[in-house]
Short mmCIF file of C-alpha atoms in Angstrom, two decimals:
data_model
loop_
_atom_site.label_atom_id
_atom_site.label_comp_id
_atom_site.label_asym_id
_atom_site.label_seq_id
_atom_site.Cartn_x
_atom_site.Cartn_y
_atom_site.Cartn_z
CA MET A 1 76.37 54.52 24.62
CA THR A 2 73.28 56.71 23.65
CA SER A 3 69.71 56.22 24.33
CA SER A 4 66.75 56.40 21.93
CA TRP A 5 63.69 58.12 23.50
CA ARG A 6 60.62 60.36 22.94
CA LEU A 7 58.06 62.34 25.15
CA THR A 8 54.48 61.35 25.65
CA CYS A 9 51.85 62.86 27.93
CA ILE A 10 50.85 60.52 30.77
CA ALA A 11 47.32 61.70 30.51
CA CYS A 12 46.36 61.69 27.01
CA GLY A 13 49.24 59.61 25.55
CA ARG A 14 49.99 61.99 22.70
CA PRO A 15 53.50 62.61 21.80
CA ALA A 16 55.16 65.88 22.59
CA GLU A 17 58.34 67.73 21.59
CA PRO A 18 60.99 68.23 24.27
CA PRO A 19 59.86 71.43 25.90
CA ALA A 20 62.09 74.65 26.27
CA SER A 21 61.51 74.47 29.79
CA ALA A 22 60.11 71.15 31.41
CA GLY A 23 56.29 71.30 31.91
CA THR A 24 53.16 69.62 31.16
CA CYS A 25 51.49 68.38 28.00
CA PRO A 26 50.82 71.24 25.32
CA SER A 27 47.89 69.27 23.84
CA CYS A 28 45.38 68.44 26.74
CA GLY A 29 45.97 71.27 28.81
CA ASP A 30 45.65 69.40 32.09
CA PRO A 31 47.90 70.93 34.77
CA PHE A 32 48.73 67.46 35.96
CA ALA A 33 49.38 66.01 32.44
CA ILE A 34 53.10 65.44 33.10
CA LEU A 35 55.23 64.34 30.34
CA ASP A 36 56.78 61.06 30.35
CA VAL A 37 60.19 59.71 28.69
CA GLN A 38 59.55 56.57 26.68
CA PHE A 39 62.64 54.53 25.41
CA ASP A 40 63.32 52.15 22.66
CA LEU A 41 63.62 49.15 24.76
CA ASP A 42 64.63 46.76 22.04
CA ARG A 43 67.56 49.00 21.15
CA ALA A 44 68.44 49.36 24.87
CA ALA A 45 68.32 45.59 25.40
CA ALA A 46 70.94 45.03 22.49
CA THR A 47 73.60 46.83 24.40
CA MET A 48 72.60 46.94 28.13
CA THR A 49 73.37 43.27 28.78
CA ARG A 50 74.49 41.65 32.00
CA ASP A 51 78.05 41.19 30.38
CA ALA A 52 78.25 45.04 29.42
CA LEU A 53 76.93 46.02 32.84
CA ALA A 54 79.62 43.95 34.60
CA ARG A 55 82.25 46.20 32.87
CA ARG A 56 80.58 49.53 33.83
CA SER A 57 81.27 51.87 36.71
CA LEU A 58 79.02 51.22 39.68
CA ASN A 59 76.92 54.35 39.65
CA HIS A 60 73.81 55.37 38.01
CA TRP A 61 75.29 56.30 34.67
CA ARG A 62 75.97 52.62 34.04
CA TYR A 63 72.19 52.59 32.67
CA ALA A 64 73.05 55.06 29.73
CA GLU A 65 70.68 53.45 27.31
CA LEU A 66 67.77 54.18 29.78
CA LEU A 67 68.63 57.91 30.55
CA PRO A 68 67.86 60.95 28.49
CA VAL A 69 71.02 62.68 29.13
CA GLU A 70 74.77 62.07 28.04
CA PRO A 71 76.95 63.12 31.09
CA ASP A 72 80.50 64.71 30.47
CA PRO A 73 83.54 63.04 31.62
CA ALA A 74 83.58 64.94 34.95
CA ALA A 75 79.87 64.03 35.62
CA ARG A 76 80.59 60.47 35.24
CA THR A 77 82.81 60.34 38.26
CA TRP A 78 79.89 61.53 40.50
CA PRO A 79 79.25 58.66 42.80
CA VAL A 80 75.52 58.43 42.72
CA GLY A 81 73.69 55.26 43.02
CA TRP A 82 74.56 51.70 43.46
CA THR A 83 73.53 51.91 46.99
CA PRO A 84 73.49 48.81 49.32
CA ILE A 85 70.62 46.46 49.80
CA LEU A 86 70.69 45.04 53.39
CA ASP A 87 69.08 42.08 54.76
CA ALA A 88 67.02 42.91 58.05
CA PRO A 89 65.70 39.68 59.51
CA ARG A 90 64.87 41.06 62.84
CA LEU A 91 63.02 44.06 61.36
CA ALA A 92 61.15 41.47 59.16
CA PHE A 93 59.88 39.74 62.35
CA TRP A 94 58.78 43.05 63.75
CA ALA A 95 56.94 44.00 60.53
CA GLY A 96 55.44 40.45 60.29
CA CYS A 97 56.70 39.62 56.76
CA GLY A 98 58.78 36.72 55.55
CA THR A 99 61.87 38.59 54.55
CA LEU A 100 62.74 42.27 54.64
CA ARG A 101 65.67 43.98 52.89
CA LEU A 102 66.32 47.78 52.82
CA LYS A 103 68.04 49.67 50.05
CA ASP A 104 69.73 52.41 51.88
CA GLU A 105 69.74 55.55 49.79
CA GLY A 106 71.38 57.49 52.73
CA CYS A 107 74.51 56.25 51.25
CA ASN A 108 74.35 58.72 48.33
CA PRO A 109 76.78 61.76 48.51
CA THR A 110 74.15 64.27 49.98
CA ALA A 111 72.65 61.40 52.06
CA SER A 112 69.34 61.05 50.07
CA PHE A 113 67.77 59.31 46.97
CA LYS A 114 67.24 62.86 45.51
CA ASP A 115 70.94 62.70 44.30
CA ARG A 116 69.66 60.45 41.51
CA ALA A 117 67.45 63.21 40.05
CA SER A 118 69.55 66.32 40.88
CA SER A 119 72.68 64.74 38.98
CA VAL A 120 70.44 64.14 35.93
CA GLY A 121 68.89 67.59 36.27
CA VAL A 122 72.25 69.48 36.55
CA VAL A 123 73.67 67.54 33.46
CA HIS A 124 70.49 68.37 31.33
CA ALA A 125 70.66 71.98 32.46
CA LEU A 126 74.26 72.46 31.29
CA ALA A 127 73.31 70.57 28.06
CA ARG A 128 70.61 73.15 27.45
CA GLY A 129 73.00 76.05 28.12
CA ALA A 130 71.35 77.09 31.47
CA THR A 131 73.10 79.76 33.56
CA ARG A 132 71.20 79.05 36.73
CA ILE A 133 69.02 76.07 38.04
CA ALA A 134 66.33 76.21 40.70
CA CYS A 135 63.80 74.25 42.62
CA ALA A 136 61.28 74.12 45.48
CA SER A 137 61.89 71.47 48.04
CA THR A 138 60.94 70.40 51.48
CA GLY A 139 64.76 69.89 52.01
CA ASN A 140 66.25 66.84 50.42
CA ALA A 141 65.91 67.86 46.75
CA ALA A 142 67.27 71.36 47.75
CA SER A 143 70.45 70.08 49.54
CA SER A 144 71.06 67.60 46.65
CA LEU A 145 70.71 70.10 44.08
CA ALA A 146 72.87 72.54 45.89
CA GLY A 147 75.56 69.93 45.99
CA TYR A 148 75.54 68.84 42.34
CA ALA A 149 75.22 72.42 41.05
CA ALA A 150 78.44 73.24 43.20
CA MET A 151 80.22 70.28 41.72
CA ALA A 152 79.20 71.52 38.17
CA GLY A 153 79.84 75.32 38.91
CA LEU A 154 76.32 76.14 38.14
CA PRO A 155 74.65 78.78 40.31
CA ALA A 156 71.47 77.41 42.04
CA THR A 157 68.46 79.20 43.76
CA ILE A 158 66.36 77.16 46.21
CA PHE A 159 62.87 77.89 47.57
CA VAL A 160 62.06 76.09 50.76
CA PRO A 161 58.95 76.06 52.86
CA TRP A 162 59.00 77.71 56.30
CA ARG A 163 58.99 74.36 58.08
CA ALA A 164 62.03 72.82 56.26
CA PRO A 165 64.34 71.22 59.00
CA GLU A 166 67.49 73.22 59.87
CA PRO A 167 70.03 70.47 59.16
CA LYS A 168 68.70 70.34 55.57
CA LEU A 169 68.90 74.09 55.47
CA THR A 170 72.38 74.17 56.65
CA GLN A 171 73.55 71.55 54.16
CA LEU A 172 72.35 73.45 51.13
CA LEU A 173 73.84 76.71 52.53
CA ILE A 174 77.29 75.06 52.96
CA TYR A 175 76.98 74.18 49.23
CA GLY A 176 76.78 77.86 48.41
CA ALA A 177 73.03 78.06 47.11
CA ASP A 178 70.94 81.10 46.96
CA VAL A 179 68.35 79.91 49.44
CA ARG A 180 64.98 81.52 49.75
CA ARG A 181 62.90 80.60 52.78
CA VAL A 182 59.22 81.11 51.85
CA ARG A 183 56.87 82.14 54.69
CA GLY A 184 54.33 79.51 53.64
CA THR A 185 53.83 75.83 52.57
CA TYR A 186 55.75 73.54 50.07
CA ALA A 187 52.98 74.46 47.63
CA GLN A 188 53.50 78.15 47.92
CA ALA A 189 57.29 77.54 47.58
CA TYR A 190 56.77 75.34 44.50
CA GLU A 191 54.37 78.17 42.98
CA LEU A 192 56.95 81.05 43.57
CA CYS A 193 59.84 78.98 42.18
CA SER A 194 57.78 78.12 39.06
CA ALA A 195 57.10 81.75 38.57
CA GLU A 196 60.62 83.01 39.11
CA CYS A 197 61.97 80.37 36.66
CA THR A 198 59.52 81.51 33.98
CA ARG A 199 60.39 85.27 34.75
CA HIS A 200 64.24 84.60 34.62
CA GLY A 201 64.50 81.83 32.12
CA TRP A 202 66.25 79.54 34.85
CA TYR A 203 66.27 75.91 34.51
CA ASN A 204 63.47 74.37 36.55
CA ARG A 205 64.68 71.27 38.48
CA ASN A 206 61.24 70.67 40.06
CA CYS A 207 60.97 67.04 39.58
CA ALA A 208 57.06 67.25 39.94
CA ILE A 209 56.88 68.71 36.31
CA ASN A 210 60.30 67.88 34.91
CA PRO A 211 60.07 64.62 33.05
CA TYR A 212 63.89 64.16 32.75
CA LEU A 213 64.48 64.15 36.47
CA VAL A 214 62.11 61.20 37.02
CA GLU A 215 64.33 59.20 34.87
CA GLY A 216 67.07 59.79 37.34
CA LYS A 217 64.90 58.37 40.09
CA LYS A 218 64.14 55.49 37.94
CA THR A 219 67.71 54.29 38.28
CA CYS A 220 66.82 53.06 41.69
CA GLY A 221 64.34 50.72 40.20
CA LEU A 222 66.97 49.65 37.61
CA GLU A 223 69.51 48.87 40.32
CA ILE A 224 66.86 47.04 42.40
CA ALA A 225 66.24 44.80 39.31
CA GLU A 226 69.93 44.12 38.64
CA GLN A 227 70.96 43.66 42.17
CA THR A 228 68.01 41.30 43.03
CA ALA A 229 67.73 39.58 39.77
CA ALA A 230 68.24 36.13 41.08
CA ASP A 231 65.82 36.69 43.99
CA ALA A 232 63.63 39.53 43.21
CA PRO A 233 61.28 40.67 45.94
CA ASP A 234 57.45 40.11 45.85
CA TRP A 235 56.91 43.81 46.96
CA VAL A 236 58.91 46.96 46.69
CA VAL A 237 57.73 49.63 49.19
CA VAL A 238 58.34 53.29 48.82
CA SER A 239 57.16 56.50 50.67
CA VAL A 240 55.20 58.87 48.58
CA GLY A 241 55.01 62.62 48.60
CA ASP A 242 54.80 64.34 45.00
CA GLY A 243 54.75 60.99 43.40
CA CYS A 244 57.76 61.26 41.28
CA THR A 245 59.76 58.65 43.37
CA ILE A 246 57.50 55.95 43.27
CA ALA A 247 56.65 56.58 39.65
CA GLY A 248 60.30 56.43 38.81
CA ILE A 249 60.98 53.21 40.82
CA ALA A 250 58.01 51.27 39.41
CA LYS A 251 58.85 52.35 35.84
CA GLY A 252 62.47 51.23 36.41
CA LEU A 253 61.23 47.82 37.50
CA ILE A 254 58.89 47.51 34.57
CA GLU A 255 61.65 48.37 31.93
CA MET A 256 64.04 45.88 33.43
CA HIS A 257 61.45 43.31 32.97
CA LYS A 258 60.71 44.14 29.46
CA ILE A 259 64.37 43.91 28.56
CA GLY A 260 64.90 40.63 30.25
CA PHE A 261 66.52 41.28 33.61
CA LEU A 262 63.52 40.14 35.81
CA SER A 263 61.34 37.21 35.16
CA ARG A 264 58.34 39.19 36.84
CA VAL A 265 57.65 42.67 38.06
CA PRO A 266 57.64 43.09 41.91
CA ARG A 267 54.48 44.62 42.98
CA VAL A 268 54.97 48.27 44.30
CA LEU A 269 53.41 49.61 47.49
CA GLY A 270 53.19 53.35 48.08
CA VAL A 271 53.05 54.66 51.59
CA GLN A 272 51.56 57.97 52.39
CA ALA A 273 51.53 59.59 55.73
CA ALA A 274 47.97 59.26 57.22
CA GLY A 275 47.73 63.11 57.73
CA VAL A 276 48.76 64.02 54.19
CA ASP A 277 47.51 61.27 51.65
CA PRO A 278 46.31 62.78 48.33
CA VAL A 279 48.17 60.28 46.08
CA ALA A 280 46.59 57.27 47.89
CA ARG A 281 43.05 59.07 47.71
CA ALA A 282 43.66 59.49 43.90
CA PHE A 283 44.67 56.03 43.30
CA GLU A 284 41.36 54.85 45.14
CA ALA A 285 39.05 57.51 43.48
CA GLY A 286 40.72 58.16 40.18
CA GLU A 287 41.15 61.88 40.77
CA LEU A 288 42.99 64.06 43.21
CA PRO A 289 41.05 65.31 46.25
CA ARG A 290 39.95 68.93 46.35
CA ASP A 291 41.36 69.35 49.71
CA CYS A 292 44.22 67.45 51.44
CA SER A 293 45.59 69.86 54.03
CA GLY A 294 46.85 68.17 57.04
CA GLN A 295 50.28 67.56 58.83
CA THR A 296 52.75 64.97 59.51
CA ILE A 297 56.34 64.83 60.95
CA ALA A 298 57.57 63.31 57.63
CA ASP A 299 58.33 66.64 56.00
CA SER A 300 59.85 65.00 52.82
CA ILE A 301 56.33 63.62 51.94
CA ASP A 302 54.25 66.41 53.31
CA VAL A 303 52.82 67.37 49.87
CA PRO A 304 49.20 68.23 49.94
CA VAL A 305 49.06 69.07 46.17
CA PRO A 306 51.17 66.33 44.34
CA ARG A 307 51.85 67.46 40.76
CA ASN A 308 52.88 63.96 39.63
CA TRP A 309 49.99 61.97 41.09
CA ARG A 310 48.88 60.85 37.63
CA LYS A 311 52.24 59.27 36.91
CA ALA A 312 52.61 57.67 40.37
CA VAL A 313 49.10 56.08 39.98
CA HIS A 314 49.79 54.95 36.42
CA TYR A 315 53.13 53.21 37.23
CA VAL A 316 51.79 51.67 40.68
CA ARG A 317 48.77 50.18 38.73
CA ALA A 318 51.05 48.87 36.04
CA THR A 319 52.71 46.75 38.63
CA HIS A 320 49.53 45.78 40.29
CA GLY A 321 50.39 47.56 43.35
CA THR A 322 48.51 49.72 45.85
CA PHE A 323 48.79 52.27 48.66
CA VAL A 324 48.54 52.30 52.33
CA ARG A 325 48.93 54.94 54.94
CA ALA A 326 50.94 55.27 58.09
CA SER A 327 50.38 57.41 60.98
CA ASP A 328 52.85 59.67 62.66
CA ASP A 329 53.19 57.27 65.75
CA GLU A 330 53.82 54.31 63.30
CA ILE A 331 56.48 56.29 61.46
CA ARG A 332 58.15 57.14 64.81
CA ASP A 333 57.98 53.48 65.90
CA ALA A 334 59.60 52.38 62.50
CA MET A 335 62.36 55.04 62.83
CA LYS A 336 63.35 53.39 66.40
CA SER A 337 62.90 49.91 65.16
CA ALA A 338 64.83 50.38 62.06
CA GLY A 339 67.66 51.67 64.09
CA ARG A 340 67.55 49.10 66.88
CA LEU A 341 66.79 46.05 64.88
CA ALA A 342 68.56 46.75 61.65
CA GLY A 343 71.15 49.56 62.34
CA ILE A 344 69.51 51.99 59.95
CA PHE A 345 69.14 55.50 60.87
CA ALA A 346 66.21 56.74 58.69
CA GLU A 347 64.51 60.19 58.53
CA PRO A 348 60.75 60.25 58.98
CA ALA A 349 59.87 60.03 55.29
CA ALA A 350 62.15 57.08 54.61
CA ALA A 351 60.79 55.33 57.86
CA ALA A 352 57.31 55.82 56.38
CA ALA A 353 58.10 53.04 53.94
CA ILE A 354 59.15 50.66 56.85
CA ALA A 355 56.01 51.46 58.86
CA GLY A 356 53.94 50.80 55.66
CA VAL A 357 55.28 47.34 55.37
CA ARG A 358 54.09 46.61 58.95
CA ARG A 359 50.77 48.42 58.25
CA ALA A 360 50.26 46.46 54.89
CA VAL A 361 50.90 43.06 56.57
CA THR A 362 48.38 43.99 59.29
CA GLN A 363 45.79 44.83 56.54
CA GLN A 364 46.47 41.56 54.67
CA VAL A 365 47.80 43.60 51.71
CA ILE A 366 51.18 41.99 52.04
CA GLU A 367 51.19 38.28 52.83
CA ARG A 368 53.14 37.08 56.03
CA ASP A 369 55.46 34.85 54.01
CA ALA A 370 56.13 37.78 51.24
CA SER A 371 59.53 38.90 50.52
CA VAL A 372 59.70 42.67 50.67
CA LEU A 373 62.25 45.32 49.73
CA ALA A 374 61.70 48.75 51.30
CA VAL A 375 63.61 51.88 49.93
CA VAL A 376 65.05 54.02 52.79
CA THR A 377 65.23 57.40 50.91
CA GLY A 378 67.16 59.58 53.38
CA SER A 379 69.48 59.55 56.37
CA GLY A 380 68.18 60.31 59.88
CA LEU A 381 70.72 63.09 60.13
CA LYS A 382 68.53 65.08 57.76
CA ASP A 383 66.11 65.63 60.56
CA ILE A 384 67.85 65.22 63.76
CA ARG A 385 65.44 67.16 65.77
CA THR A 386 62.63 64.61 65.06
CA ALA A 387 65.08 61.79 65.87
CA MET A 388 65.93 63.44 69.14
CA THR A 389 62.52 63.46 70.30
CA ILE A 390 62.27 59.77 69.65
CA ALA A 391 65.60 58.54 70.88
CA GLY A 392 65.48 59.41 74.44
CA ALA A 393 68.42 60.64 76.63
CA PRO A 394 71.63 58.98 77.65
CA THR A 395 72.22 57.55 81.10
CA GLU A 396 74.64 59.94 83.06
CA VAL A 397 77.49 58.27 84.91
CA GLU A 398 80.38 59.41 86.98
CA PRO A 399 84.05 58.84 85.55
CA LEU A 400 86.43 56.37 87.15
CA GLY A 401 87.97 57.84 90.30
CA ALA A 402 85.49 60.48 90.85
CA CYS A 403 85.16 61.58 94.46
CA THR A 404 81.82 60.73 96.29
CA SER A 405 80.84 62.36 99.56
CA THR A 406 80.02 59.94 102.39
#
């Protein structure tokens, strides 16, 4: 099984040759003109049938016709994807919508959605003969890359911002990565990583500019389409940072509609933290705001300069979707409610999607009888300190037979 694909610019639409190192469009010169992988969907539809998929492994490599890489036999065993979709009726009542399902990406091997992209990135890096792979990350992409680089025996260097949570740093250090903690923001870590990749010739895993990694993220949308084909949701809700995740999921839904797996495309709702909302603003204004510095407890979506905003806006519009914002208090409430009403332990960025469902119902963006699926992008164990501030303390009791004074 092989795919047939080409690269085009998301801004000007011109075709582009596969870059020696992933980057932006060589024609229009726009720093946010990210390349997009376009597939021959007629060719994909001929072999990626329901019967064919029923015989394939339950991981994201099952969608070979819609991926720009060919994994080796060892990589094919990596258990990425095919994460469960859970019904959450009590959480639906809390959010105010008709039905609510949760796709739990915390079930991936390194406990986040980012495994979909990192596995594709490592395979692509090896195919290009890379001797080292690098990325900048607020935490999840870093630990994910470190894990898959370790599986493949590929050295990894990772740049993290100063605020990256300790549990995420610990995870990627255990995987043996060369970790460089930047005394600055995610944007500064990103700039340093890009400069070092150019300087040393490292493979740049940064999903914000690497078109191949978005295709890995796309497999979540492909899965949602296959798993819910008989009862597709009205809305798919995704938290948004750099824009790569929502772009990939929306693209996957669109492609599955075009090849016949879905009778209609669910609308895609992006949720940004109210304190850091540049993609939502770009969706509304048509351009990126000059200044979007702020703060949020959701470190994974704390991205004031989103490199992939054009692709995010493009694919959300293509589904007739939109954006909402969730405050930190709403995110905290969603973390607690997801745990107590659905048994899901979500990190803040993942809980932002759930908070966004409730916010969208309140704003009459999502109808009260709508069916909704929210993507829970990472486990709450990724940011245990935030969870501890929300959870409260246990009740202290004496053991049986303990002596008490009278």
